[in-house]
Coordinates of C-alpha atoms in Angstrom, one line a residue:
X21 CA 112.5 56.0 82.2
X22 CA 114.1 58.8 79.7
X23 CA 112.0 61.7 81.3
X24 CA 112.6 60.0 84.7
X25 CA 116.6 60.0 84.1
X26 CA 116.2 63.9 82.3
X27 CA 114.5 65.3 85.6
X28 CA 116.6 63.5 87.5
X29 CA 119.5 65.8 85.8
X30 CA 117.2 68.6 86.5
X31 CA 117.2 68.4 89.5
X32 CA 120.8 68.4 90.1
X33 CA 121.2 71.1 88.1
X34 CA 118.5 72.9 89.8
X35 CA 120.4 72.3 93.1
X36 CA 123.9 73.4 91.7
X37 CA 122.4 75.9 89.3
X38 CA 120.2 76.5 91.5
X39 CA 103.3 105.3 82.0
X40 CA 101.2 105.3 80.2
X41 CA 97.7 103.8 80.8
X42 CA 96.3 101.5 78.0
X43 CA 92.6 100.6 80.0
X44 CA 89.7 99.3 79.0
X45 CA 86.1 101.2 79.1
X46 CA 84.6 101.6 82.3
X47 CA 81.6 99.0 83.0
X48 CA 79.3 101.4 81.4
X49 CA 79.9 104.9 80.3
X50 CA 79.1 106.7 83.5
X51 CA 80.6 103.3 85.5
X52 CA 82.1 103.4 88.9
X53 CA 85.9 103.9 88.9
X54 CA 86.0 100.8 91.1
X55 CA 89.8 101.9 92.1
X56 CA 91.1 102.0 88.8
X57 CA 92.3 105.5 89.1
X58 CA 94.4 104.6 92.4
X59 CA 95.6 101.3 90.5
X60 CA 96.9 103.2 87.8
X61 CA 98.7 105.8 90.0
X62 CA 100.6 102.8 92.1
X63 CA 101.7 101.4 88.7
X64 CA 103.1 104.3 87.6
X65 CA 104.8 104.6 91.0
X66 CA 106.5 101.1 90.5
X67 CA 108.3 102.3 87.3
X68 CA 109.5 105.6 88.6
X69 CA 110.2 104.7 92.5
X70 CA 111.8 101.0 91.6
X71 CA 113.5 101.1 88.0
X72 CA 111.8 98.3 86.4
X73 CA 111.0 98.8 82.8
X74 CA 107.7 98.1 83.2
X75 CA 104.7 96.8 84.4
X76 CA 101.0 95.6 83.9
X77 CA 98.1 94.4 85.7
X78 CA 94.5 93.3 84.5
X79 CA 91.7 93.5 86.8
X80 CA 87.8 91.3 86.7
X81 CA 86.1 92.2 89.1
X82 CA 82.3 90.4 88.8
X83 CA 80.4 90.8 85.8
X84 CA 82.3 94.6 85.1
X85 CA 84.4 94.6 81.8
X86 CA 87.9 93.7 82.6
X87 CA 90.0 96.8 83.3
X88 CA 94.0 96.9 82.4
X89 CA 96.7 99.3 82.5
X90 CA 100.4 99.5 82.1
X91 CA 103.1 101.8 83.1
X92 CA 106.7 101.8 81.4
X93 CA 108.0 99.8 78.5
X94 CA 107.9 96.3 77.0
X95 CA 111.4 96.7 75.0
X96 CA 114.1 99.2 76.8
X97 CA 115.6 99.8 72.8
X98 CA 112.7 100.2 71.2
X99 CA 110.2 102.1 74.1
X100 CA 107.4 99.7 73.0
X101 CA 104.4 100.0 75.6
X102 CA 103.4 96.9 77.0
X103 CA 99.7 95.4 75.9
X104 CA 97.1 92.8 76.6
X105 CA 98.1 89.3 75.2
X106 CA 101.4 89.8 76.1
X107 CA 102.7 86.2 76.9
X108 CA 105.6 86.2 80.1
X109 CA 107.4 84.1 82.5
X110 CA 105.4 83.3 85.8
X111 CA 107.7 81.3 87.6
X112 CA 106.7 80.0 91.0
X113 CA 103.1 80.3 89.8
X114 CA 103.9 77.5 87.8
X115 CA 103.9 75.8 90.9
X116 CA 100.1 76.4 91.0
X117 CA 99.5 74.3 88.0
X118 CA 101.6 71.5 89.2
X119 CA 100.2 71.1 92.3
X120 CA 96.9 70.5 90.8
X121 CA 97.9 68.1 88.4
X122 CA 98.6 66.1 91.2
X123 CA 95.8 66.8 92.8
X124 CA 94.0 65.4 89.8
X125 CA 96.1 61.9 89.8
X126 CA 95.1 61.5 93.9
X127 CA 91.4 61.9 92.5
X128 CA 91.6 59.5 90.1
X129 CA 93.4 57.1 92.7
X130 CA 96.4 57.4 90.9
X131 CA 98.5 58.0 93.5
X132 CA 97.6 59.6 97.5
X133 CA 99.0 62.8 99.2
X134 CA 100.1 60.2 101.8
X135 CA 102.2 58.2 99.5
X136 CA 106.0 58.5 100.3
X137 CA 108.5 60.2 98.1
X138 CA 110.6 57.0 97.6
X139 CA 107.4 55.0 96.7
X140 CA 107.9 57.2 93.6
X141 CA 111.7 58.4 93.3
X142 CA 113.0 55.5 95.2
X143 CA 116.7 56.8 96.1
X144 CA 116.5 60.3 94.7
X145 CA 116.7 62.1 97.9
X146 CA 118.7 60.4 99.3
X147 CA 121.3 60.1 96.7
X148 CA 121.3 63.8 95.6
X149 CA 120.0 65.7 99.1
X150 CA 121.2 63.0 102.0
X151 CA 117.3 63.1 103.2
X152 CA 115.3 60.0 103.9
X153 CA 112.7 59.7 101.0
X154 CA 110.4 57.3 102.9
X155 CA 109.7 59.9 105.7
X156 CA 108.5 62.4 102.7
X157 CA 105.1 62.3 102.0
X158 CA 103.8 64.5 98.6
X159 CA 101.5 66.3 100.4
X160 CA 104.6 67.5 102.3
X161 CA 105.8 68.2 99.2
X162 CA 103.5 70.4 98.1
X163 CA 103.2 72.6 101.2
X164 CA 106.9 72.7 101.7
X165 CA 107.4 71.1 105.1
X166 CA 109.0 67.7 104.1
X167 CA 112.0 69.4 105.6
X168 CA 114.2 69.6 102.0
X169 CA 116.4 72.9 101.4
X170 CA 115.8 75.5 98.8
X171 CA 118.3 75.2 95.6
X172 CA 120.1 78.5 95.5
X173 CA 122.7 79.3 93.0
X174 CA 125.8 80.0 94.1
X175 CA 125.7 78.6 97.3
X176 CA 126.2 75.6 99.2
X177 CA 123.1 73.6 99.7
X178 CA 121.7 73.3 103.1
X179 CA 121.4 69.7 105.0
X180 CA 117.6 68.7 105.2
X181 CA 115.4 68.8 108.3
X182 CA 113.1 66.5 109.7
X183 CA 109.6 66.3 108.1
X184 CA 106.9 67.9 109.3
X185 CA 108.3 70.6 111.7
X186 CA 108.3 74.2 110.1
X187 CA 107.7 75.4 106.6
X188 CA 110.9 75.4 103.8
X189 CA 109.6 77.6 100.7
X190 CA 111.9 75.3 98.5
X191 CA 112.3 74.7 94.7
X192 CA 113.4 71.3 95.2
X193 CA 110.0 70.3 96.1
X194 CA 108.3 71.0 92.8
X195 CA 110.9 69.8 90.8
X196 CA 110.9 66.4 92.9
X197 CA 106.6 66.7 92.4
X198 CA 106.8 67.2 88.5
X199 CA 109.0 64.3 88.3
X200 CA 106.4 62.1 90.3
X201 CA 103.6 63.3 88.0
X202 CA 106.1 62.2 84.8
X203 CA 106.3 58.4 86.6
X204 CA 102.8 58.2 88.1
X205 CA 101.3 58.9 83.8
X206 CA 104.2 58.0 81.6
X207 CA 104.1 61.5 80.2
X208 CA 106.0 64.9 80.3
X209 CA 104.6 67.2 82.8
X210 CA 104.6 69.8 80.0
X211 CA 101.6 67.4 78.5
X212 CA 99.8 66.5 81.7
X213 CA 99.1 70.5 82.1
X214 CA 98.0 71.0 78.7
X215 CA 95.7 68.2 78.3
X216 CA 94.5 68.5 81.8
X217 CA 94.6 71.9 82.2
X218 CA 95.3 74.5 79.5
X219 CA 93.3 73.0 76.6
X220 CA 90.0 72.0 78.8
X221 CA 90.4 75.9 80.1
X222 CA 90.8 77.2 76.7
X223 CA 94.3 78.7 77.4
X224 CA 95.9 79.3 74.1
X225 CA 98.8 81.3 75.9
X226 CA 99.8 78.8 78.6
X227 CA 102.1 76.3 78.6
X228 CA 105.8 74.6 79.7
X229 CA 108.7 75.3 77.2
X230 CA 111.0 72.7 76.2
X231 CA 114.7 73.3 76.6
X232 CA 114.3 75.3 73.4
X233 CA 112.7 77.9 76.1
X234 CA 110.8 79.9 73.9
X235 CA 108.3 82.5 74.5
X236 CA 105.5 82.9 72.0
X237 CA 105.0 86.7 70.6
X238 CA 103.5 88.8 71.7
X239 CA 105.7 89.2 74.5
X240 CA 107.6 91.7 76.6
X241 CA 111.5 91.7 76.6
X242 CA 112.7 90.1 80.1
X243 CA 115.7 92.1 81.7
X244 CA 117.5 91.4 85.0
X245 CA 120.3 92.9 87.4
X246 CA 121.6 89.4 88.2
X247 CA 123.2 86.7 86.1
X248 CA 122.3 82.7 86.4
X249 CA 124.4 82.5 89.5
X250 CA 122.1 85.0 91.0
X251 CA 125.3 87.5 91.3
X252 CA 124.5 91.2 90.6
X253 CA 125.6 92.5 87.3
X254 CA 124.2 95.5 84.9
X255 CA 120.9 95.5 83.4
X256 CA 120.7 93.0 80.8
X257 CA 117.9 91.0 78.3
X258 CA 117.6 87.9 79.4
X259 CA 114.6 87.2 77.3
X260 CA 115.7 84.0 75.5
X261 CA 117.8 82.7 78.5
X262 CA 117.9 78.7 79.3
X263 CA 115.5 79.0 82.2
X264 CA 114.2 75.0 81.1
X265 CA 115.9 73.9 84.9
X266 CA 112.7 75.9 86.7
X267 CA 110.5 73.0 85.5
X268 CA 107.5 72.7 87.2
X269 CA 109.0 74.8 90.3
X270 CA 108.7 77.9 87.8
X271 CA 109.3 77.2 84.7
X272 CA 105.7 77.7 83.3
X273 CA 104.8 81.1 80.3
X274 CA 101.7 82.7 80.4
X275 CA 99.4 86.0 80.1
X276 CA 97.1 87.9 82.0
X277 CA 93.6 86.9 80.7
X278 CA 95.0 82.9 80.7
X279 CA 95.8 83.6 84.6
X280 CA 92.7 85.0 85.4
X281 CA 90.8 81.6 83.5
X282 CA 92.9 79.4 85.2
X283 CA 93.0 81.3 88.9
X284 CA 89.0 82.4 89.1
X285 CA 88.1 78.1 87.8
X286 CA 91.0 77.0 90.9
X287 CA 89.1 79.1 93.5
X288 CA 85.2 78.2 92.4
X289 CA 86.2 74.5 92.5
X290 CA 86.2 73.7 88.5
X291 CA 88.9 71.9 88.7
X292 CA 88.9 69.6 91.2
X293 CA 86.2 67.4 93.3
X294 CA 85.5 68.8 96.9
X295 CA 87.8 66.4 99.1
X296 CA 90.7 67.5 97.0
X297 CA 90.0 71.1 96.9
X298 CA 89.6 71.1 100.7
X299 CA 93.2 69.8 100.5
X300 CA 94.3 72.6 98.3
X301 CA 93.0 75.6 100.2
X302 CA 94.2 73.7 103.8
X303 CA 97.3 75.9 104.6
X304 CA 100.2 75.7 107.4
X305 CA 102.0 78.7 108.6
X306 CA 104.7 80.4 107.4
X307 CA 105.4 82.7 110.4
X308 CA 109.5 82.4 110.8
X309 CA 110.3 81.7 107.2
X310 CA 112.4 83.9 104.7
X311 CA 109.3 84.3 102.4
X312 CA 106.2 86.7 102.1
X313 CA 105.0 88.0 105.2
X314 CA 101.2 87.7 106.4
X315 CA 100.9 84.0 104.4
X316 CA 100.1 80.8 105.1
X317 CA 100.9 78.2 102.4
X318 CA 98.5 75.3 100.9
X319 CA 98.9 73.2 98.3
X320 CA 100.8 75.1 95.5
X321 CA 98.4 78.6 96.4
X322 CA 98.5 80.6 99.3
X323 CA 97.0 83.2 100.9
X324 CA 98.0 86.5 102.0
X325 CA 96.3 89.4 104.3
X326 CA 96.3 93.0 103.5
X327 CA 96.9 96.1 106.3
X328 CA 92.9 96.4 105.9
X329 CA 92.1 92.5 106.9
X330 CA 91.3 91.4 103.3
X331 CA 92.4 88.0 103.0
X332 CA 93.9 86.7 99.2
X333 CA 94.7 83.6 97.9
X334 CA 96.6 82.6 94.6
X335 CA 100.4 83.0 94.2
X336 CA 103.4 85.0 92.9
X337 CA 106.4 83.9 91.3
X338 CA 109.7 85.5 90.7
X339 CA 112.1 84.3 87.9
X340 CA 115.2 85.9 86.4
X341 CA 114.0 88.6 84.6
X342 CA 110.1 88.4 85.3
X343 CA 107.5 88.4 88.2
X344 CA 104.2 87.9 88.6
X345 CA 101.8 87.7 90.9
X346 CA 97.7 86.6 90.4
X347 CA 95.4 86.2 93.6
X348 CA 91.6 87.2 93.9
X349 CA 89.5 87.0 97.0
X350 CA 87.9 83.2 97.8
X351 CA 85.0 83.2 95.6
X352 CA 87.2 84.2 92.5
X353 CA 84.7 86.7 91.9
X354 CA 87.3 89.9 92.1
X355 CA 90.8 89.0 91.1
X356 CA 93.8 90.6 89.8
X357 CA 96.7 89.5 87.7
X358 CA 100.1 91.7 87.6
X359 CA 103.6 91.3 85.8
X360 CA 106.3 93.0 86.2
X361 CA 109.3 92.6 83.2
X362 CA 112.5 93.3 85.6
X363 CA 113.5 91.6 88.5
X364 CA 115.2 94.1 90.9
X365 CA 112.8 96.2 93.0
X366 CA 111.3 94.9 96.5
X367 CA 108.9 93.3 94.9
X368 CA 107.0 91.4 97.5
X369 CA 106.3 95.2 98.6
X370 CA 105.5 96.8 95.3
X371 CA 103.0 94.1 94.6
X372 CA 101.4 94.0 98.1
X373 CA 100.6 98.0 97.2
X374 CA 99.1 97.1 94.3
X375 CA 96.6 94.7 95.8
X376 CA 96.1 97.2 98.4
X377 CA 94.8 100.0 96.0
X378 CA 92.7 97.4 94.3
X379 CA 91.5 95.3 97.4
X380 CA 91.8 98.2 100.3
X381 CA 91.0 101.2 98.6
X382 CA 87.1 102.9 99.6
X383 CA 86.4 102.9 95.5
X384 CA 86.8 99.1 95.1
X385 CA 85.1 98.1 98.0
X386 CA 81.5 97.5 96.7
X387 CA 79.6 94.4 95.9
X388 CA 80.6 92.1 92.8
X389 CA 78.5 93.0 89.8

C-alpha cells in the first residue's frame, strides 16, 4: 500500500509537473567500412549543425566487432570526450522495459492485457484524470490509445477521450502501468526490472534511481535549454536534477552496450514466450498524432521506416537534458544505440539521419556476418 500511495503522488506530480572519433577496429584489419565512415561524418554534423555538446552511437552489426564513435564533449568545463561505458538518461526507453515486465506478469497469469485499469487502480483515473477506469484496458495502456492525455508541464491537462479511437503518445500511461506492476507483485518497479530483467541479461549499467536520482560514473554531464516547467532558459547542467517523477514513463539510466543486450534479446524473443511477443511487436497507427513520423506503436517498442523502405523497431526517449534512441532491424541482428547529452536540436530529425547512414547507406547494406 506505501508504494501504491508514493506512485499515486507520482503521478500527480507527473500531471502538474508534468569530434572526434573514439572507434573500434574494423572486423578484421582490411574489414569493410560497413558505413562507419558516413556514421561518423553525420555525428560530427549533429554537434556543429545542432549545438548539442555532444553525442555517441555504438553499432553491432552480426558477428563484426562492435564499432563506436563520438563527436563533441561529455563535460562543457572540462572538454572531456565522451567514451564507451558511459552510463545516461534514456527516458521514454524506459518505457520499453516496463512494458515487458508486464508482459512477463500476463505470462505468468498474473494479470491479462484485457484486465481493466480499475481492476488494479480502482478510482485513480477517475479521481486524478475524470476518465472511466473500467473502460481502460492495460493493453490500451501500453499502446497509448486508452484515450488518457499526455502530462505536460506548464500546461493545463487535456480532458480524456474515449478508449480505443486514435493513438495519445502519453506519459500518464506508463506511470499508471508501473504502478499496476508495484500492486500486481508487491514490489517496487525499480526491483521487478532488475530481477527480471537487468540481472538475468547481465546489465551491470541499467537500472531505476530512487529519488536520490543518481547516475553511476562513468557518465556524461546532462545540459538542457529548458527548466522543469519545460520553459526555455540558457544552457544549463542538469545532470543531478530530480527527474525521480519520470518513473517507469522515462525515468530509467543506462549505456550503450546494456541497450544493445537488452534490445537485440527483445527482438529474438529471449524474453518473452511467443503469444506475448506477438502482442509486443502488434502495433496501431500513429498517422495524425504529434509524435514521430513514419511509426506505428506496439507495446512499449515501435517501429519506424526510413526514406529507403528499411523498416526499424525499438524506441527513443527524450528527457531534460538527455536523448536516446536504440532500434535494430527485426531479427536484432544489426542494431544501433545513439545518445545524445543536450536536449535542444530537432532531434527526431538528427537521429532519423543517423539511422539512415547506418541502415540506407550502399556500405552498410550487405549480409549480417
Amino acid at each position: 500500500m506505501f508504494m501504491f500511495r508514493a506512485h499515486t503522488g507520482l503521478l500527480v506530480t507527473a500531471l502538474t509537473v508534468a569530434g572526434s572519433a573514439m572507434m573500434a577496429p574494423a572486423a578484421s584489419a582490411a574489414g569493410r567500412d560497413r558505413g562507419h565512415t558516413e556514421l561518423q561524418r553525420v555525428l560530427g554534423q549533429v554537434v556543429a549543425d545542432g549545438g548539442v555538446p555532444g553525442v555517441l552511437a555504438e553499432l553491432r552489426d552480426g558477428h563484426a566487432k562492435p564499432w563506436f564513435g563520438t563527436a563533441g564533449v561529455a563535460d562543457l568545463q572540462t572538454g572531456h570526450q565522451r567514451q564507451p561505458g558511459e552510463h545516461f538518461r534514456i527516458g521514454s526507453f524506459t518505457k520499453a522495459f516496463t512494458a515487458t515486465v508486464v508482459l512477463q506478469l500476463a505470462a505468468a497469469g498474473e494479470l491479462t492485457l484485457d484486465d481493466t485499469v480499475a481492476k488494479w487502480l480502482p478510482g485513480v483515473v477517475e479521481e486524478y484524470l475524470g476518465a472511466d477506469g473500467t473502460k481502460i484496458t492495460i493493453r490500451q495502456l501500453l499502446n497509448h490509445t486508452g484515450g488518457l492525455p499526455d502530462a505536460v508541464p506548464g500546461q493545463a491537462t487535456p480532458h480524456p477521450e474515449e478508449p480505443g479511437r486514435r493513438f495519445i503518445y502519453s506519459k500518464v500511461n506508463y506511470t499508471l502501468a508501473g504502478m499496476i506492476v508495484e500492486r500486481a507483485t508487491g514490489s517496487a518497479l525499480a526491483e521487478e526490472i532488475d530481477s527480471r530483467i537487468a540481472r538475468p541479461l547481465h546489465l551491470t549499467g541499467t537500472y531505476l534511481p530512487g529519488t536520490d536520482n543518481t547516475m553511476r560514473a562513468p557518465h556524461a554531464r546532462h545540459y538542457s535549454k529548458s527548466d522543469q516547467a519545460g520553459r526555455p532558459t540558457e544552457i544549463h547542467d542538469v545532470t543531478d536534477a530530480d527527474l525521480s517523477w519520470a518513473g517507469a514513463a522515462g525515468g530509467m539510466v543506462s549505456t550503450t552496450s546494456d541497450l544493445h543486450r537488452f534490445l537485440r534479446a527483445l527482438l529474438r524473443g529471449r524474453l518473452l514466450p511467443p503469444a506475448l511477443q506477438k502482442e509486443m511487436f502488434t502495433t496501431v497507427s500513429t498517422e495524425g498524432a504529434d509524435w514521430v513520423p513514419n511509426t506505428r506503436y506496439g507495446l512499449g517498442v515501435y517501429s519506424q521506416t526510413l526514406s529507403c523502405g528499411v523498416t526499424l523497431w525499438g524506441g527513443g526517449g527524450y528527457i531534460q537534458g538527455s536523448v536516446t534512441y536504440a532500434m535494430g532491424d527485426r531479427q536484432g541482428a544489426h542494431t544501433l544505440v545513439s545518445n545524445m547529452n543536450g536536449d535542444w536540436n530537432d532531434y527526431v530529425e538528427t537521429f532519423t539521419r543517423l539511422f539512415e547512414a547506418c541502415f540506407c547507406s550502399a556500405a552498410s547494406r550487405h549480409p549480417a556476418s
